[in-house]
PDB file of C-alpha atoms in Angstrom:
ATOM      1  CA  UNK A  61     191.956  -6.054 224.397  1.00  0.00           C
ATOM      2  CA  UNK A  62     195.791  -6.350 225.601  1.00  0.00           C
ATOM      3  CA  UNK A  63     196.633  -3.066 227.475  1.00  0.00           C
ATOM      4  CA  UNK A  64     199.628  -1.480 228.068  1.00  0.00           C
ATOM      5  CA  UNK A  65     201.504  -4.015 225.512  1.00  0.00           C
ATOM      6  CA  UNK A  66     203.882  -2.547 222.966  1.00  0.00           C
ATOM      7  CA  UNK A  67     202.221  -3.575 219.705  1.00  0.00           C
ATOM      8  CA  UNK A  68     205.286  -5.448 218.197  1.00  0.00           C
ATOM      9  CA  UNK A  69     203.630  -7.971 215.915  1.00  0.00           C
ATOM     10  CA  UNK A  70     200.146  -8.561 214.875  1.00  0.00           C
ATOM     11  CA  UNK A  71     198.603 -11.821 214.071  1.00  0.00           C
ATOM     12  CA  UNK A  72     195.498 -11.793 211.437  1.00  0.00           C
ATOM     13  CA  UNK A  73     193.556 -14.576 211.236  1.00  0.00           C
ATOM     14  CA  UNK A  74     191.098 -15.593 208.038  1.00  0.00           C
ATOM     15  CA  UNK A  75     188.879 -17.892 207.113  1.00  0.00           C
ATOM     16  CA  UNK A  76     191.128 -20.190 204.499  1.00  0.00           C
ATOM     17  CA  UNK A  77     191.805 -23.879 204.777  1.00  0.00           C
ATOM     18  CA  UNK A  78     195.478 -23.689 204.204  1.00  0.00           C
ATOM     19  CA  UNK A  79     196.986 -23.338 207.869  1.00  0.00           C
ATOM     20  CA  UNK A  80     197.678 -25.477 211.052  1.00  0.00           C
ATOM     21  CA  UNK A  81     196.225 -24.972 213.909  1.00  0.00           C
ATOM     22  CA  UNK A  82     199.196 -25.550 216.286  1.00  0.00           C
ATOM     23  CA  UNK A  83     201.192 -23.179 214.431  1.00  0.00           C
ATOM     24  CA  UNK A  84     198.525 -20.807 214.867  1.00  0.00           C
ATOM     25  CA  UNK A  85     198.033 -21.266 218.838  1.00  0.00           C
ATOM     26  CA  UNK A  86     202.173 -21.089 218.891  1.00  0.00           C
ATOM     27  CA  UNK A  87     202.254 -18.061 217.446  1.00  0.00           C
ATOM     28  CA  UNK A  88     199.545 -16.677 219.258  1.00  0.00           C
ATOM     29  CA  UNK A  89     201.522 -17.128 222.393  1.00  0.00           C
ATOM     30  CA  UNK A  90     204.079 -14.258 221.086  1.00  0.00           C
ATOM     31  CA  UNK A  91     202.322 -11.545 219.536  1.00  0.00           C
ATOM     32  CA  UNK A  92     200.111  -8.525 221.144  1.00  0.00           C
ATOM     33  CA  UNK A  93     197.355  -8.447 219.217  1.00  0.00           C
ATOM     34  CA  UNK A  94     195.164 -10.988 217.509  1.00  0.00           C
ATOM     35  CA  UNK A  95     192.426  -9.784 214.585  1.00  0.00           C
ATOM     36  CA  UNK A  96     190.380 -12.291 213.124  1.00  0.00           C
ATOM     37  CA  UNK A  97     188.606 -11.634 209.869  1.00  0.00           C
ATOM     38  CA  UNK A  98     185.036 -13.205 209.814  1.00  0.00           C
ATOM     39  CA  UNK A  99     185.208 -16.883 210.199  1.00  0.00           C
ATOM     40  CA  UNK A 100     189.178 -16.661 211.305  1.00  0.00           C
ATOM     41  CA  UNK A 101     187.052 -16.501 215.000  1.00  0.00           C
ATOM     42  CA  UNK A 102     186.299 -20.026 214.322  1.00  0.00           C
ATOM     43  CA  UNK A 103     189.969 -21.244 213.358  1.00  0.00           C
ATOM     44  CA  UNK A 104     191.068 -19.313 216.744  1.00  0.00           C
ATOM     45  CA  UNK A 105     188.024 -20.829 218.954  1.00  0.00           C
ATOM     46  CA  UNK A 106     189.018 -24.070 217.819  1.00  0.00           C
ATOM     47  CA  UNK A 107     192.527 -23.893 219.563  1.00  0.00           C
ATOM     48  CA  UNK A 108     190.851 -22.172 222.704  1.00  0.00           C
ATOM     49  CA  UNK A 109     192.099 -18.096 221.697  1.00  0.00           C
ATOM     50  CA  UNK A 110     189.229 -15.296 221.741  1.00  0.00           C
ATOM     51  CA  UNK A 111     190.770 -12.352 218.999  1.00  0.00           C
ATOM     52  CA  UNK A 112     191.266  -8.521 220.597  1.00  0.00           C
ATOM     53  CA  UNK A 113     189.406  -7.615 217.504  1.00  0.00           C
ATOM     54  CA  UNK A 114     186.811  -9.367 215.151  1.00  0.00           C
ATOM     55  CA  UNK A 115     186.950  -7.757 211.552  1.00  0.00           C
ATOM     56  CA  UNK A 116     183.815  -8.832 208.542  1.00  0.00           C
ATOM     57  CA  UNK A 117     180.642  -9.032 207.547  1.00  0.00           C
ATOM     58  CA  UNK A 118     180.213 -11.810 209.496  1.00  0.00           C
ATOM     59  CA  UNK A 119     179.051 -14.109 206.768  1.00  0.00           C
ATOM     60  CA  UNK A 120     181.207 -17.351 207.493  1.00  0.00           C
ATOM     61  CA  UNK A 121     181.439 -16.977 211.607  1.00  0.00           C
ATOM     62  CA  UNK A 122     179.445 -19.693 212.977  1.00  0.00           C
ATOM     63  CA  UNK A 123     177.086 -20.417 216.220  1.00  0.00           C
ATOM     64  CA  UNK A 124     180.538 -21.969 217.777  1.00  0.00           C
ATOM     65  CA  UNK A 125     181.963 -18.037 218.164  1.00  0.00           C
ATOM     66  CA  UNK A 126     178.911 -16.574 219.482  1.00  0.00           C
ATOM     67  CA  UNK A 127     180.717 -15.714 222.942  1.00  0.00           C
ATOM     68  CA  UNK A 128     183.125 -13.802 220.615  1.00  0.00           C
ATOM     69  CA  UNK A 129     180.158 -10.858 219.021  1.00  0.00           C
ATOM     70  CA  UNK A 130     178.859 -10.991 222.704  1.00  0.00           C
ATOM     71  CA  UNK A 131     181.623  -8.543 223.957  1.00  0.00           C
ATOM     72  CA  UNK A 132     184.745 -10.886 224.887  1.00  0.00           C
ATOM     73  CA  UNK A 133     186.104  -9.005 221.668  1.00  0.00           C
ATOM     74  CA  UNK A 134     185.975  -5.518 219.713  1.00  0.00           C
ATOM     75  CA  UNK A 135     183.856  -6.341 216.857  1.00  0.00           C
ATOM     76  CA  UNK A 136     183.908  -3.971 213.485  1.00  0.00           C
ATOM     77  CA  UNK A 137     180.679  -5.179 211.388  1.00  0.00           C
ATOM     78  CA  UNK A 138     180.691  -4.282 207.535  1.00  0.00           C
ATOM     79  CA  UNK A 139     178.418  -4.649 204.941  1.00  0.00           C
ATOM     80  CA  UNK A 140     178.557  -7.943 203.278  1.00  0.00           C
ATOM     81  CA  UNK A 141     178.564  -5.579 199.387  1.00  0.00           C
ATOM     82  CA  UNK A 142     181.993  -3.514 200.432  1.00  0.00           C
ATOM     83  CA  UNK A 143     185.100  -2.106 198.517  1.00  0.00           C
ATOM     84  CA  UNK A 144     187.753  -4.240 199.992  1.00  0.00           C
ATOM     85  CA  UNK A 145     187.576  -8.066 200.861  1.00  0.00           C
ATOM     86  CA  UNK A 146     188.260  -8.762 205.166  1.00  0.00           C
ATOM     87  CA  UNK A 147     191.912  -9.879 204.797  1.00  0.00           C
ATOM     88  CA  UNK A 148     192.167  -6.065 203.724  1.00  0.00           C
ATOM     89  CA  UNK A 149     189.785  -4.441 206.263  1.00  0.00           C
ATOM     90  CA  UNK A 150     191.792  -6.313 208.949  1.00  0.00           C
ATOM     91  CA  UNK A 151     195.633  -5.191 207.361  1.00  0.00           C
ATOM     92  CA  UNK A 152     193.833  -1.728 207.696  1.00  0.00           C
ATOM     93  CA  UNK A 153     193.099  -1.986 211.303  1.00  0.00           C
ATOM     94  CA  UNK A 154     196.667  -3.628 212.111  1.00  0.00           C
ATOM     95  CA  UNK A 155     198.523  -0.555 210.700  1.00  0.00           C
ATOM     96  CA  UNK A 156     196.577   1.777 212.828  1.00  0.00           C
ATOM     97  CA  UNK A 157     199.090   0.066 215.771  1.00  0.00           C
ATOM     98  CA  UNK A 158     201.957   1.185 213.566  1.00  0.00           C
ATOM     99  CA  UNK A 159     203.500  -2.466 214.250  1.00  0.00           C
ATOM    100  CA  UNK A 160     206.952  -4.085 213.670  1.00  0.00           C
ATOM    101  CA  UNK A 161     205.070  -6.832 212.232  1.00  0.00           C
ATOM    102  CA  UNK A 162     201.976  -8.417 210.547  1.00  0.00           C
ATOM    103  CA  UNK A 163     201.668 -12.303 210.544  1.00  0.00           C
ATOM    104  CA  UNK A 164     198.673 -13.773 208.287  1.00  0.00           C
ATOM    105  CA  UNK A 165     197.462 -16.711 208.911  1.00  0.00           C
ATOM    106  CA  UNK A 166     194.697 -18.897 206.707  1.00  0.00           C
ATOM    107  CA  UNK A 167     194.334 -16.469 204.547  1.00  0.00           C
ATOM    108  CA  UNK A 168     195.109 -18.959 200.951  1.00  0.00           C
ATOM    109  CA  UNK A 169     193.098 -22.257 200.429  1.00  0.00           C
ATOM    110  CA  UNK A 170     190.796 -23.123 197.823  1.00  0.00           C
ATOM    111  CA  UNK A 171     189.193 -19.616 196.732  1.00  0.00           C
ATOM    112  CA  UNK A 172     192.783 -19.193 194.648  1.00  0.00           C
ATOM    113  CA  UNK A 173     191.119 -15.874 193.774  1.00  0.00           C
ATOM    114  CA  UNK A 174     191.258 -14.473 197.575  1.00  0.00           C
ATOM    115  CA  UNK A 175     194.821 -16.744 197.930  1.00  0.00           C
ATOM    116  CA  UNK A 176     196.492 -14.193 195.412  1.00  0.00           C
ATOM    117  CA  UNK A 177     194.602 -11.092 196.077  1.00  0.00           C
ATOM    118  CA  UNK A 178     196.530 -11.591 199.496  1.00  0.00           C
ATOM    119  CA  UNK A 179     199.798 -12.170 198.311  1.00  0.00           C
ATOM    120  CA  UNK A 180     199.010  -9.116 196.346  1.00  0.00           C
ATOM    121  CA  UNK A 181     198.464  -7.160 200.304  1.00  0.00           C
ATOM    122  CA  UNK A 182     201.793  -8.295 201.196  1.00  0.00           C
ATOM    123  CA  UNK A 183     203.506  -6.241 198.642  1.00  0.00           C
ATOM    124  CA  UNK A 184     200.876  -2.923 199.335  1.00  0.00           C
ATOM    125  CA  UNK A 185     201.958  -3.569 203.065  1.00  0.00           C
ATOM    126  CA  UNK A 186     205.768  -3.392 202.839  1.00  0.00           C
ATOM    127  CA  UNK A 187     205.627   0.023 201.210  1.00  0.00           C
ATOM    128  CA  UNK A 188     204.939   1.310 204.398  1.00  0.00           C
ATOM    129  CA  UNK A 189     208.073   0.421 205.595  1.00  0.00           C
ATOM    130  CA  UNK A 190     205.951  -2.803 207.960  1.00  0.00           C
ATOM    131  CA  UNK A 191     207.384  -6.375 207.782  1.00  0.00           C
ATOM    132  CA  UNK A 192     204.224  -8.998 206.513  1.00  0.00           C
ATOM    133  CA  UNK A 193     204.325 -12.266 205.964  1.00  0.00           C
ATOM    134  CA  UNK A 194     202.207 -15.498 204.961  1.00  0.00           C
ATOM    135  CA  UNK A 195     202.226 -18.285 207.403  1.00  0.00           C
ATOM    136  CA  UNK A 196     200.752 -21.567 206.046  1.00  0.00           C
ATOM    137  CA  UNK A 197     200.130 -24.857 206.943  1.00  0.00           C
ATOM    138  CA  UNK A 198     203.566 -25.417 205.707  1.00  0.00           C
ATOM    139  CA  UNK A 199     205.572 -22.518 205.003  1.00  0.00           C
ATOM    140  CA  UNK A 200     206.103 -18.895 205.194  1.00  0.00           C
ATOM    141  CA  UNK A 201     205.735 -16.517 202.652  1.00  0.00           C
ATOM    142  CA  UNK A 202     207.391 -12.932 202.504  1.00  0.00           C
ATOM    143  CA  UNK A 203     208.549 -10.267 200.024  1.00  0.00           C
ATOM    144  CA  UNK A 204     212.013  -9.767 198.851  1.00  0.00           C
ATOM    145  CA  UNK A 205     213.106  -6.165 197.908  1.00  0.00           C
ATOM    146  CA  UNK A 206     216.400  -4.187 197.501  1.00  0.00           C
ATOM    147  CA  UNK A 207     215.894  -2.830 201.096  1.00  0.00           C
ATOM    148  CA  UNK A 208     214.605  -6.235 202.546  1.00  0.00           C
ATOM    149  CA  UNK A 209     217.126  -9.517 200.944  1.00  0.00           C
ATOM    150  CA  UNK A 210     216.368 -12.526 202.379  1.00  0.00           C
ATOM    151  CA  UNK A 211     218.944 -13.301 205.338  1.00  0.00           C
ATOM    152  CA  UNK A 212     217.944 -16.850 205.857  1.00  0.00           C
ATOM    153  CA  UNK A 213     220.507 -18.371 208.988  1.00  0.00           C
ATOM    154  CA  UNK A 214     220.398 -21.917 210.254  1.00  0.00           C
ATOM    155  CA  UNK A 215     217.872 -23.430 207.564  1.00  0.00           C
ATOM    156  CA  UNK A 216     220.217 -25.676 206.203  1.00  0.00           C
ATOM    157  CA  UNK A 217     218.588 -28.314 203.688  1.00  0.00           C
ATOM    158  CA  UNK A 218     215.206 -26.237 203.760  1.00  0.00           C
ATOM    159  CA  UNK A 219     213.150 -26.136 200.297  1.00  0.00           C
ATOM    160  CA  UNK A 220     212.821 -22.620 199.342  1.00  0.00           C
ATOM    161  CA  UNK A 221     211.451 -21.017 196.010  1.00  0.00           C
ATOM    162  CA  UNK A 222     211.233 -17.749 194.167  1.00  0.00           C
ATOM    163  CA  UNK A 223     209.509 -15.779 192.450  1.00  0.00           C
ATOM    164  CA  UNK A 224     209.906 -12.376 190.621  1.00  0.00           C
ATOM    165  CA  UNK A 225     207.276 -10.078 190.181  1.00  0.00           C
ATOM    166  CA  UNK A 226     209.292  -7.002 188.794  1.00  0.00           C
ATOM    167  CA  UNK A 227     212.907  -7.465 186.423  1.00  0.00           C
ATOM    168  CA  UNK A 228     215.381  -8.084 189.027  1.00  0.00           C
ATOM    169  CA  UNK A 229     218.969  -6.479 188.496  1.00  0.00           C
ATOM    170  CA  UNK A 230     222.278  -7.386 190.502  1.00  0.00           C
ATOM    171  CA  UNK A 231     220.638 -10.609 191.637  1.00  0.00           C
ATOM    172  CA  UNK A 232     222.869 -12.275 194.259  1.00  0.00           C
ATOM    173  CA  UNK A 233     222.592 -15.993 195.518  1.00  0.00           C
ATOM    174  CA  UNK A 234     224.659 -17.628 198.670  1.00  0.00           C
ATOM    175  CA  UNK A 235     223.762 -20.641 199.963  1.00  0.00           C
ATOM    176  CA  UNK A 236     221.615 -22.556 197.353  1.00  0.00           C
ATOM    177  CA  UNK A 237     221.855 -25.621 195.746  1.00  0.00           C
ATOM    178  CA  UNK A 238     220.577 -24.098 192.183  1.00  0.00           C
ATOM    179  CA  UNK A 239     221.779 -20.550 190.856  1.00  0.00           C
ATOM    180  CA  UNK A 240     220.662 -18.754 187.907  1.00  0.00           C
ATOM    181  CA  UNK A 241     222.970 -18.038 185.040  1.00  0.00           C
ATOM    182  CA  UNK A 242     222.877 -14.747 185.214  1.00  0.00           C
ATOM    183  CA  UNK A 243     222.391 -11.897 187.730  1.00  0.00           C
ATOM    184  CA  UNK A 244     219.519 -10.762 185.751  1.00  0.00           C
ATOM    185  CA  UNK A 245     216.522 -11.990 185.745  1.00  0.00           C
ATOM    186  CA  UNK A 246     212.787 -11.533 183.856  1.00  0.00           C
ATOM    187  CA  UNK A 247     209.777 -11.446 185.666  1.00  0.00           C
ATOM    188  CA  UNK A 248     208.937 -14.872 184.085  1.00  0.00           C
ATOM    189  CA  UNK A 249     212.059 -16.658 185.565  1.00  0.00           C
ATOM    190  CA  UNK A 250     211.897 -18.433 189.354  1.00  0.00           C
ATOM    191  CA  UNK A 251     213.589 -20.429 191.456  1.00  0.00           C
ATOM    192  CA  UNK A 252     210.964 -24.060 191.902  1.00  0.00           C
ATOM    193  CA  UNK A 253     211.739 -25.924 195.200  1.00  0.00           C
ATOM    194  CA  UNK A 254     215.211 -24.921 195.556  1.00  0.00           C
ATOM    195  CA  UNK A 255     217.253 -25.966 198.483  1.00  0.00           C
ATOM    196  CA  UNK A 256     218.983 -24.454 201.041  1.00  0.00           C
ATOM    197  CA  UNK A 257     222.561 -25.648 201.520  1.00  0.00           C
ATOM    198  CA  UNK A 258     224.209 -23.502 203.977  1.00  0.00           C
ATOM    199  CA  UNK A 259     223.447 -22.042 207.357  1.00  0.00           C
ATOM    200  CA  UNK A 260     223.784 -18.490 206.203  1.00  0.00           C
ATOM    201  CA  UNK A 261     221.924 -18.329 202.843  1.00  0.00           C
ATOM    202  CA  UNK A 262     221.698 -14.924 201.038  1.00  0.00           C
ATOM    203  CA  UNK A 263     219.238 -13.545 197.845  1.00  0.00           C
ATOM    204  CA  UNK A 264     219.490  -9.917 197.571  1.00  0.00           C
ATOM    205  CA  UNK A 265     219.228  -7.934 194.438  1.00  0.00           C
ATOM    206  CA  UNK A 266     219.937  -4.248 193.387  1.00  0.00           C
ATOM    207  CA  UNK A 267     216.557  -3.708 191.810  1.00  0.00           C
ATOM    208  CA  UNK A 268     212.694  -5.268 191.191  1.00  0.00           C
ATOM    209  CA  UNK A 269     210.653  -6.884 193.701  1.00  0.00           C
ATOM    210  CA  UNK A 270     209.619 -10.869 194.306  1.00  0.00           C
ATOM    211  CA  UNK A 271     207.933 -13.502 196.574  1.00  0.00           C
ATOM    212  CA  UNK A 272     210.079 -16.034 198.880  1.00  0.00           C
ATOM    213  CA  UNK A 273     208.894 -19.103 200.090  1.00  0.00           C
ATOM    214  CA  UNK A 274     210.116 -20.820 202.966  1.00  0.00           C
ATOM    215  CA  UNK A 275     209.485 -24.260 203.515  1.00  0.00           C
ATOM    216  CA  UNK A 276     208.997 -25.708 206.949  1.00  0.00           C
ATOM    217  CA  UNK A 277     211.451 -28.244 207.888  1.00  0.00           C
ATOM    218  CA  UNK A 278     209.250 -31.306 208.083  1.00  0.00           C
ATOM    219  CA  UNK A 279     207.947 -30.268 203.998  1.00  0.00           C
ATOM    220  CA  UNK A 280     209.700 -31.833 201.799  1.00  0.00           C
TER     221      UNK A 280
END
């Protein structure tokens, strides 16, 4: 465990196939704490980082990690029949450092099932007033609310997209390529691989709540 670190941001690491492992060990390098749910001790062992805290029922860790459930690591074992899946187990544990922010990482891939369930966390997160976010292999993905527009400043000619999951009222759009006709939108409507044409691009809305996806700038 880091001591005497201010608990800023939080990285959680699962066991999906949908990250890169660079961006992972980069990131690593700036946050105080590292949780790894289950077989996320694998991901992290792979790019040479041992988690402050392993989180699961340990059903997906393999032999590779051992060192990790030998004590180089707090370890919190659950039953593998339990109420909430590890992405959630882990979120819970996070919060308890009351920090700035939560980064996920691997946590979407092929089980599409677990892959929404955790875009579903992002949005139970941010009510308690906690920035979260999605990093994948390549993109980031974070909720948009009336408190929390996305500011996005020097991603010129990045592919973004949007999607509500409330009505949205008072919509506002600076700095895109495509606009809707209206500043109302249903929560069937979205934005599909806009683009980003300005260096200080603005969505912000009066009411409702949606996803934004960022696009990394070598995904195009």
């Amino acid at each position: 465990m880091k001591e005497n670190r201010s608990i800023e941001q939080i990285l959680i690491v699962g066991s999906g196939e949908d990250f890169k492992a660079e961006k992972i060990k980069a990131v690593c390098a700036d946050v105080q704490l590292v949780i790894a749910g289950d077989g996320g001790a694998d991901i992290l062992a792979d790019v040479g980082i041992v988690p402050d805290i392993l989180i699961g029922d340990m059903d997906s860790i393999s032999p590779k990690s051992t060192d990790v459930v030998r004590g180089n690591c707090e370890v919190f074992k659950y039953p593998r029949e339990k109420d909430y899946s590890d992405s959630q187990l882990c979120i819970k544990k996070a919060l308890e450092y009351n920090p700035r922010k939560i980064i996920l990482a691997a946590v979407t891939g092929t089980y599409i099932d677990h892959s929404i369930a955790n875009l579903i966390n992002l949005f139970q997160v941010c009510k308690c007033g906690t920035e979260i976010e999605i990093m994948t292999s390549n993109s980031r993905i974070f909720v948009i609310t009336p408190n929390k527009p996305a500011e996005i400043v020097g991603k010129n000619g990045r592919r973004f997209s949007f999607f509500p999951i409330e009505p949205i009222e008072g919509l506002v759009m600076n700095g895109f390529y495509y606009h809707f006709s209206g500043d109302s939108l249903n929560r069937w409507e979205y934005s599909l691989s806009n683009v980003i044409n300005n260096d200080n691009a603005l969505l912000a809305f009066k009411s409702g709540k949606g996803i934004g996806i960022l696009f990394d700038e070598d995904f195009s």
